[in-house]
């Protein structure tokens, strides 16, 4: 690996938002009694806030309210880049895209807002084909509203970490990009063949 790590701090809000929209499954971290509570949830970026839903029985639920502090992580594509990928002599490295956010979280108590938010999130996640539409009169939706809490996070700090061989020449950057695409597609297939 390259030491010290050469990563590109990318605090261009548009790049960060694009990661959130493309890879909405977030790692949500809260702290209670100096111990972290971690949950993985899809979050939707809407009106400069993150909107999410959590099962009322999740122990982190009680912390996702009252303007509590929360840390949120999003991850994009990542992979090992072998020196054999480049056209010039290089050392091994790892390319990745990560987003780190901090914010204040509050609960949204309205069942009507929760219901509409679940419909809106489903619509967003079904894009671009929209094969499924969560109808507002779906009886299963209404039956589950009492078991889900909605929350919104006001983002206070944004940090994008884009380590994508930016320090290489244009040809090697292009080769690293091609390897990121190839390796992600191949590693997903190999992994799923083993576990699923």
PDB file of C-alpha atoms in Angstrom:
ATOM      1  CA  UNK A   1       0.000   0.000   0.000  1.00  0.00           C
ATOM      2  CA  UNK A   2       1.097   3.580  -0.507  1.00  0.00           C
ATOM      3  CA  UNK A   3       2.375   5.162   2.721  1.00  0.00           C
ATOM      4  CA  UNK A   4       1.560   7.759   3.747  1.00  0.00           C
ATOM      5  CA  UNK A   5      -1.888   7.254   2.205  1.00  0.00           C
ATOM      6  CA  UNK A   6      -2.526   9.588  -0.689  1.00  0.00           C
ATOM      7  CA  UNK A   7      -6.215  10.338  -0.706  1.00  0.00           C
ATOM      8  CA  UNK A   8      -8.010  13.226  -2.235  1.00  0.00           C
ATOM      9  CA  UNK A   9     -10.190  15.211   0.109  1.00  0.00           C
ATOM     10  CA  UNK A  10     -13.215  16.118  -1.991  1.00  0.00           C
ATOM     11  CA  UNK A  11     -15.547  18.462  -0.207  1.00  0.00           C
ATOM     12  CA  UNK A  12     -17.387  19.390  -3.387  1.00  0.00           C
ATOM     13  CA  UNK A  13     -20.923  19.009  -2.073  1.00  0.00           C
ATOM     14  CA  UNK A  14     -22.194  17.882  -5.489  1.00  0.00           C
ATOM     15  CA  UNK A  15     -19.774  14.926  -5.551  1.00  0.00           C
ATOM     16  CA  UNK A  16     -20.731  13.977  -2.004  1.00  0.00           C
ATOM     17  CA  UNK A  17     -24.457  14.182  -2.789  1.00  0.00           C
ATOM     18  CA  UNK A  18     -23.917  12.012  -5.868  1.00  0.00           C
ATOM     19  CA  UNK A  19     -22.316   9.305  -3.687  1.00  0.00           C
ATOM     20  CA  UNK A  20     -25.245   9.481  -1.231  1.00  0.00           C
ATOM     21  CA  UNK A  21     -27.815   9.191  -4.030  1.00  0.00           C
ATOM     22  CA  UNK A  22     -26.000   6.352  -5.796  1.00  0.00           C
ATOM     23  CA  UNK A  23     -25.052   4.374  -2.668  1.00  0.00           C
ATOM     24  CA  UNK A  24     -27.798   5.261  -0.154  1.00  0.00           C
ATOM     25  CA  UNK A  25     -27.105   2.442   2.322  1.00  0.00           C
ATOM     26  CA  UNK A  26     -25.511   4.317   5.214  1.00  0.00           C
ATOM     27  CA  UNK A  27     -23.720   3.293   8.356  1.00  0.00           C
ATOM     28  CA  UNK A  28     -25.372   5.352  11.100  1.00  0.00           C
ATOM     29  CA  UNK A  29     -23.331   5.715  14.295  1.00  0.00           C
ATOM     30  CA  UNK A  30     -24.564   7.071  17.628  1.00  0.00           C
ATOM     31  CA  UNK A  31     -22.845   6.988  21.002  1.00  0.00           C
ATOM     32  CA  UNK A  32     -24.495   6.068  24.304  1.00  0.00           C
ATOM     33  CA  UNK A  33     -22.514   5.760  27.525  1.00  0.00           C
ATOM     34  CA  UNK A  34     -19.271   5.997  25.510  1.00  0.00           C
ATOM     35  CA  UNK A  35     -20.249   2.954  23.432  1.00  0.00           C
ATOM     36  CA  UNK A  36     -21.072   3.184  19.712  1.00  0.00           C
ATOM     37  CA  UNK A  37     -24.383   1.931  18.368  1.00  0.00           C
ATOM     38  CA  UNK A  38     -24.263   1.141  14.663  1.00  0.00           C
ATOM     39  CA  UNK A  39     -27.099   0.508  12.226  1.00  0.00           C
ATOM     40  CA  UNK A  40     -27.085   0.153   8.438  1.00  0.00           C
ATOM     41  CA  UNK A  41     -30.009   1.968   6.827  1.00  0.00           C
ATOM     42  CA  UNK A  42     -30.806   3.534   3.471  1.00  0.00           C
ATOM     43  CA  UNK A  43     -30.965   7.303   3.808  1.00  0.00           C
ATOM     44  CA  UNK A  44     -32.444   9.662   1.252  1.00  0.00           C
ATOM     45  CA  UNK A  45     -31.003  13.116   0.658  1.00  0.00           C
ATOM     46  CA  UNK A  46     -33.896  15.571   0.553  1.00  0.00           C
ATOM     47  CA  UNK A  47     -33.970  19.354   1.063  1.00  0.00           C
ATOM     48  CA  UNK A  48     -30.372  19.386   2.343  1.00  0.00           C
ATOM     49  CA  UNK A  49     -31.163  16.750   4.992  1.00  0.00           C
ATOM     50  CA  UNK A  50     -30.969  12.980   5.267  1.00  0.00           C
ATOM     51  CA  UNK A  51     -34.248  11.140   5.865  1.00  0.00           C
ATOM     52  CA  UNK A  52     -34.434   7.631   7.279  1.00  0.00           C
ATOM     53  CA  UNK A  53     -36.639   5.074   8.996  1.00  0.00           C
ATOM     54  CA  UNK A  54     -35.781   2.646  11.761  1.00  0.00           C
ATOM     55  CA  UNK A  55     -37.504  -0.260  13.505  1.00  0.00           C
ATOM     56  CA  UNK A  56     -38.770   0.837  16.928  1.00  0.00           C
ATOM     57  CA  UNK A  57     -37.106  -2.200  18.530  1.00  0.00           C
ATOM     58  CA  UNK A  58     -33.627  -1.241  17.302  1.00  0.00           C
ATOM     59  CA  UNK A  59     -31.669  -0.017  20.372  1.00  0.00           C
ATOM     60  CA  UNK A  60     -30.356   2.935  18.373  1.00  0.00           C
ATOM     61  CA  UNK A  61     -33.890   4.280  17.852  1.00  0.00           C
ATOM     62  CA  UNK A  62     -33.899   6.115  21.184  1.00  0.00           C
ATOM     63  CA  UNK A  63     -30.791   8.063  20.091  1.00  0.00           C
ATOM     64  CA  UNK A  64     -32.185   9.181  16.732  1.00  0.00           C
ATOM     65  CA  UNK A  65     -34.037  12.154  18.217  1.00  0.00           C
ATOM     66  CA  UNK A  66     -33.623  15.194  20.473  1.00  0.00           C
ATOM     67  CA  UNK A  67     -30.975  16.858  18.290  1.00  0.00           C
ATOM     68  CA  UNK A  68     -28.465  14.141  19.235  1.00  0.00           C
ATOM     69  CA  UNK A  69     -25.144  13.927  17.432  1.00  0.00           C
ATOM     70  CA  UNK A  70     -24.811  11.286  14.758  1.00  0.00           C
ATOM     71  CA  UNK A  71     -22.061  10.199  12.364  1.00  0.00           C
ATOM     72  CA  UNK A  72     -22.977   8.805   8.964  1.00  0.00           C
ATOM     73  CA  UNK A  73     -20.770   6.891   6.527  1.00  0.00           C
ATOM     74  CA  UNK A  74     -21.474   6.107   2.883  1.00  0.00           C
ATOM     75  CA  UNK A  75     -19.265   3.932   0.720  1.00  0.00           C
ATOM     76  CA  UNK A  76     -18.830   3.859  -3.021  1.00  0.00           C
ATOM     77  CA  UNK A  77     -16.780   1.514  -5.178  1.00  0.00           C
ATOM     78  CA  UNK A  78     -13.399   0.360  -3.895  1.00  0.00           C
ATOM     79  CA  UNK A  79     -10.687  -2.120  -4.867  1.00  0.00           C
ATOM     80  CA  UNK A  80      -7.018  -3.068  -4.718  1.00  0.00           C
ATOM     81  CA  UNK A  81      -4.986  -1.652  -7.612  1.00  0.00           C
ATOM     82  CA  UNK A  82      -2.064  -3.857  -8.606  1.00  0.00           C
ATOM     83  CA  UNK A  83       1.047  -2.184 -10.054  1.00  0.00           C
ATOM     84  CA  UNK A  84       0.467  -4.381 -13.136  1.00  0.00           C
ATOM     85  CA  UNK A  85      -2.582  -2.232 -13.970  1.00  0.00           C
ATOM     86  CA  UNK A  86      -0.504   0.881 -14.629  1.00  0.00           C
ATOM     87  CA  UNK A  87       1.565   1.728 -17.697  1.00  0.00           C
ATOM     88  CA  UNK A  88       4.330   3.142 -15.452  1.00  0.00           C
ATOM     89  CA  UNK A  89       6.149   1.751 -12.417  1.00  0.00           C
ATOM     90  CA  UNK A  90       3.990   2.111  -9.304  1.00  0.00           C
ATOM     91  CA  UNK A  91       3.461   0.546  -5.896  1.00  0.00           C
ATOM     92  CA  UNK A  92       0.317  -1.380  -4.883  1.00  0.00           C
ATOM     93  CA  UNK A  93      -2.533   0.764  -3.613  1.00  0.00           C
ATOM     94  CA  UNK A  94      -6.234   0.746  -2.780  1.00  0.00           C
ATOM     95  CA  UNK A  95      -8.703   3.073  -4.499  1.00  0.00           C
ATOM     96  CA  UNK A  96     -11.981   3.979  -2.834  1.00  0.00           C
ATOM     97  CA  UNK A  97     -14.782   6.484  -2.419  1.00  0.00           C
ATOM     98  CA  UNK A  98     -16.101   7.200   1.074  1.00  0.00           C
ATOM     99  CA  UNK A  99     -18.258   9.958   2.539  1.00  0.00           C
ATOM    100  CA  UNK A 100     -18.165  10.919   6.225  1.00  0.00           C
ATOM    101  CA  UNK A 101     -20.893  13.168   7.577  1.00  0.00           C
ATOM    102  CA  UNK A 102     -21.771  14.494  11.005  1.00  0.00           C
ATOM    103  CA  UNK A 103     -25.124  15.873  11.941  1.00  0.00           C
ATOM    104  CA  UNK A 104     -27.890  16.481  14.404  1.00  0.00           C
ATOM    105  CA  UNK A 105     -30.835  14.093  14.340  1.00  0.00           C
ATOM    106  CA  UNK A 106     -34.442  14.604  15.267  1.00  0.00           C
ATOM    107  CA  UNK A 107     -37.448  12.310  15.238  1.00  0.00           C
ATOM    108  CA  UNK A 108     -40.401  13.073  12.986  1.00  0.00           C
ATOM    109  CA  UNK A 109     -43.494  12.090  14.960  1.00  0.00           C
ATOM    110  CA  UNK A 110     -46.155  12.447  12.261  1.00  0.00           C
ATOM    111  CA  UNK A 111     -47.532   9.116  10.994  1.00  0.00           C
ATOM    112  CA  UNK A 112     -48.724  10.879   7.837  1.00  0.00           C
ATOM    113  CA  UNK A 113     -45.179  12.172   7.202  1.00  0.00           C
ATOM    114  CA  UNK A 114     -43.762   8.705   7.901  1.00  0.00           C
ATOM    115  CA  UNK A 115     -46.187   7.085   5.476  1.00  0.00           C
ATOM    116  CA  UNK A 116     -45.420   9.600   2.725  1.00  0.00           C
ATOM    117  CA  UNK A 117     -41.692   9.267   3.371  1.00  0.00           C
ATOM    118  CA  UNK A 118     -41.840   5.479   2.992  1.00  0.00           C
ATOM    119  CA  UNK A 119     -43.682   5.920  -0.313  1.00  0.00           C
ATOM    120  CA  UNK A 120     -41.175   8.544  -1.483  1.00  0.00           C
ATOM    121  CA  UNK A 121     -38.170   6.418  -0.469  1.00  0.00           C
ATOM    122  CA  UNK A 122     -39.588   3.399  -2.293  1.00  0.00           C
ATOM    123  CA  UNK A 123     -40.123   5.524  -5.388  1.00  0.00           C
ATOM    124  CA  UNK A 124     -36.510   6.764  -5.216  1.00  0.00           C
ATOM    125  CA  UNK A 125     -35.080   3.277  -4.682  1.00  0.00           C
ATOM    126  CA  UNK A 126     -37.199   1.801  -7.502  1.00  0.00           C
ATOM    127  CA  UNK A 127     -35.719   4.249 -10.036  1.00  0.00           C
ATOM    128  CA  UNK A 128     -35.232   4.209 -12.941  1.00  0.00           C
ATOM    129  CA  UNK A 129     -37.667   1.403 -13.848  1.00  0.00           C
ATOM    130  CA  UNK A 130     -40.259   1.895 -11.088  1.00  0.00           C
ATOM    131  CA  UNK A 131     -41.447  -1.708 -11.334  1.00  0.00           C
ATOM    132  CA  UNK A 132     -43.068  -1.449  -7.923  1.00  0.00           C
ATOM    133  CA  UNK A 133     -45.144   1.377  -6.487  1.00  0.00           C
ATOM    134  CA  UNK A 134     -45.924   1.474  -2.776  1.00  0.00           C
ATOM    135  CA  UNK A 135     -49.546   2.562  -2.772  1.00  0.00           C
ATOM    136  CA  UNK A 136     -50.794   4.769   0.061  1.00  0.00           C
ATOM    137  CA  UNK A 137     -53.796   2.477   0.604  1.00  0.00           C
ATOM    138  CA  UNK A 138     -51.635  -0.646   1.017  1.00  0.00           C
ATOM    139  CA  UNK A 139     -52.966  -2.317   4.221  1.00  0.00           C
ATOM    140  CA  UNK A 140     -49.533  -3.783   5.071  1.00  0.00           C
ATOM    141  CA  UNK A 141     -48.077  -0.274   5.024  1.00  0.00           C
ATOM    142  CA  UNK A 142     -50.678   1.020   7.466  1.00  0.00           C
ATOM    143  CA  UNK A 143     -50.260  -2.041   9.703  1.00  0.00           C
ATOM    144  CA  UNK A 144     -46.524  -1.417  10.059  1.00  0.00           C
ATOM    145  CA  UNK A 145     -46.496   2.346  10.710  1.00  0.00           C
ATOM    146  CA  UNK A 146     -46.587   1.807  14.487  1.00  0.00           C
ATOM    147  CA  UNK A 147     -43.362  -0.213  14.306  1.00  0.00           C
ATOM    148  CA  UNK A 148     -41.270   2.300  12.348  1.00  0.00           C
ATOM    149  CA  UNK A 149     -39.871   5.654  13.402  1.00  0.00           C
ATOM    150  CA  UNK A 150     -38.860   8.375  10.979  1.00  0.00           C
ATOM    151  CA  UNK A 151     -35.939  10.697  11.576  1.00  0.00           C
ATOM    152  CA  UNK A 152     -34.139  13.480   9.765  1.00  0.00           C
ATOM    153  CA  UNK A 153     -30.513  14.485  10.031  1.00  0.00           C
ATOM    154  CA  UNK A 154     -29.324  18.052   9.574  1.00  0.00           C
ATOM    155  CA  UNK A 155     -25.796  17.749   8.219  1.00  0.00           C
ATOM    156  CA  UNK A 156     -23.218  19.819  10.112  1.00  0.00           C
ATOM    157  CA  UNK A 157     -19.984  18.468   8.568  1.00  0.00           C
ATOM    158  CA  UNK A 158     -19.271  17.056   5.100  1.00  0.00           C
ATOM    159  CA  UNK A 159     -16.167  15.128   4.112  1.00  0.00           C
ATOM    160  CA  UNK A 160     -15.600  13.232   0.895  1.00  0.00           C
ATOM    161  CA  UNK A 161     -12.634  10.881   0.545  1.00  0.00           C
ATOM    162  CA  UNK A 162     -12.003  10.064  -3.085  1.00  0.00           C
ATOM    163  CA  UNK A 163      -8.780   8.088  -3.559  1.00  0.00           C
ATOM    164  CA  UNK A 164      -8.806   7.419  -7.277  1.00  0.00           C
ATOM    165  CA  UNK A 165      -5.172   7.500  -8.427  1.00  0.00           C
ATOM    166  CA  UNK A 166      -5.389  11.292  -8.829  1.00  0.00           C
ATOM    167  CA  UNK A 167      -1.603  11.581  -8.498  1.00  0.00           C
ATOM    168  CA  UNK A 168      -0.999   9.432 -11.606  1.00  0.00           C
ATOM    169  CA  UNK A 169      -0.600  10.485 -15.233  1.00  0.00           C
ATOM    170  CA  UNK A 170      -3.783  10.625 -17.369  1.00  0.00           C
ATOM    171  CA  UNK A 171      -3.236   7.178 -18.912  1.00  0.00           C
ATOM    172  CA  UNK A 172      -2.669   5.521 -15.528  1.00  0.00           C
ATOM    173  CA  UNK A 173      -5.723   7.281 -14.066  1.00  0.00           C
ATOM    174  CA  UNK A 174      -7.797   5.863 -16.924  1.00  0.00           C
ATOM    175  CA  UNK A 175      -6.313   2.373 -16.362  1.00  0.00           C
ATOM    176  CA  UNK A 176      -7.064   2.594 -12.624  1.00  0.00           C
ATOM    177  CA  UNK A 177     -10.651   3.615 -13.414  1.00  0.00           C
ATOM    178  CA  UNK A 178     -11.042   0.615 -15.736  1.00  0.00           C
ATOM    179  CA  UNK A 179      -9.650  -1.675 -13.000  1.00  0.00           C
ATOM    180  CA  UNK A 180     -12.080  -0.230 -10.448  1.00  0.00           C
ATOM    181  CA  UNK A 181     -14.971  -1.090 -12.764  1.00  0.00           C
ATOM    182  CA  UNK A 182     -13.646  -4.545 -13.660  1.00  0.00           C
ATOM    183  CA  UNK A 183     -12.661  -5.534 -10.125  1.00  0.00           C
ATOM    184  CA  UNK A 184     -15.969  -4.463  -8.596  1.00  0.00           C
ATOM    185  CA  UNK A 185     -18.027  -6.398 -11.120  1.00  0.00           C
ATOM    186  CA  UNK A 186     -15.845  -9.494 -10.790  1.00  0.00           C
ATOM    187  CA  UNK A 187     -15.546  -9.416  -6.993  1.00  0.00           C
ATOM    188  CA  UNK A 188     -19.316  -9.087  -6.573  1.00  0.00           C
ATOM    189  CA  UNK A 189     -19.891 -12.141  -8.775  1.00  0.00           C
ATOM    190  CA  UNK A 190     -17.222 -14.220  -7.024  1.00  0.00           C
ATOM    191  CA  UNK A 191     -18.486 -13.258  -3.584  1.00  0.00           C
ATOM    192  CA  UNK A 192     -22.132 -13.982  -4.392  1.00  0.00           C
ATOM    193  CA  UNK A 193     -21.160 -17.325  -5.936  1.00  0.00           C
ATOM    194  CA  UNK A 194     -19.664 -18.271  -2.536  1.00  0.00           C
ATOM    195  CA  UNK A 195     -22.362 -17.038  -0.182  1.00  0.00           C
ATOM    196  CA  UNK A 196     -25.625 -16.792  -2.087  1.00  0.00           C
TER     197      UNK A 196
END
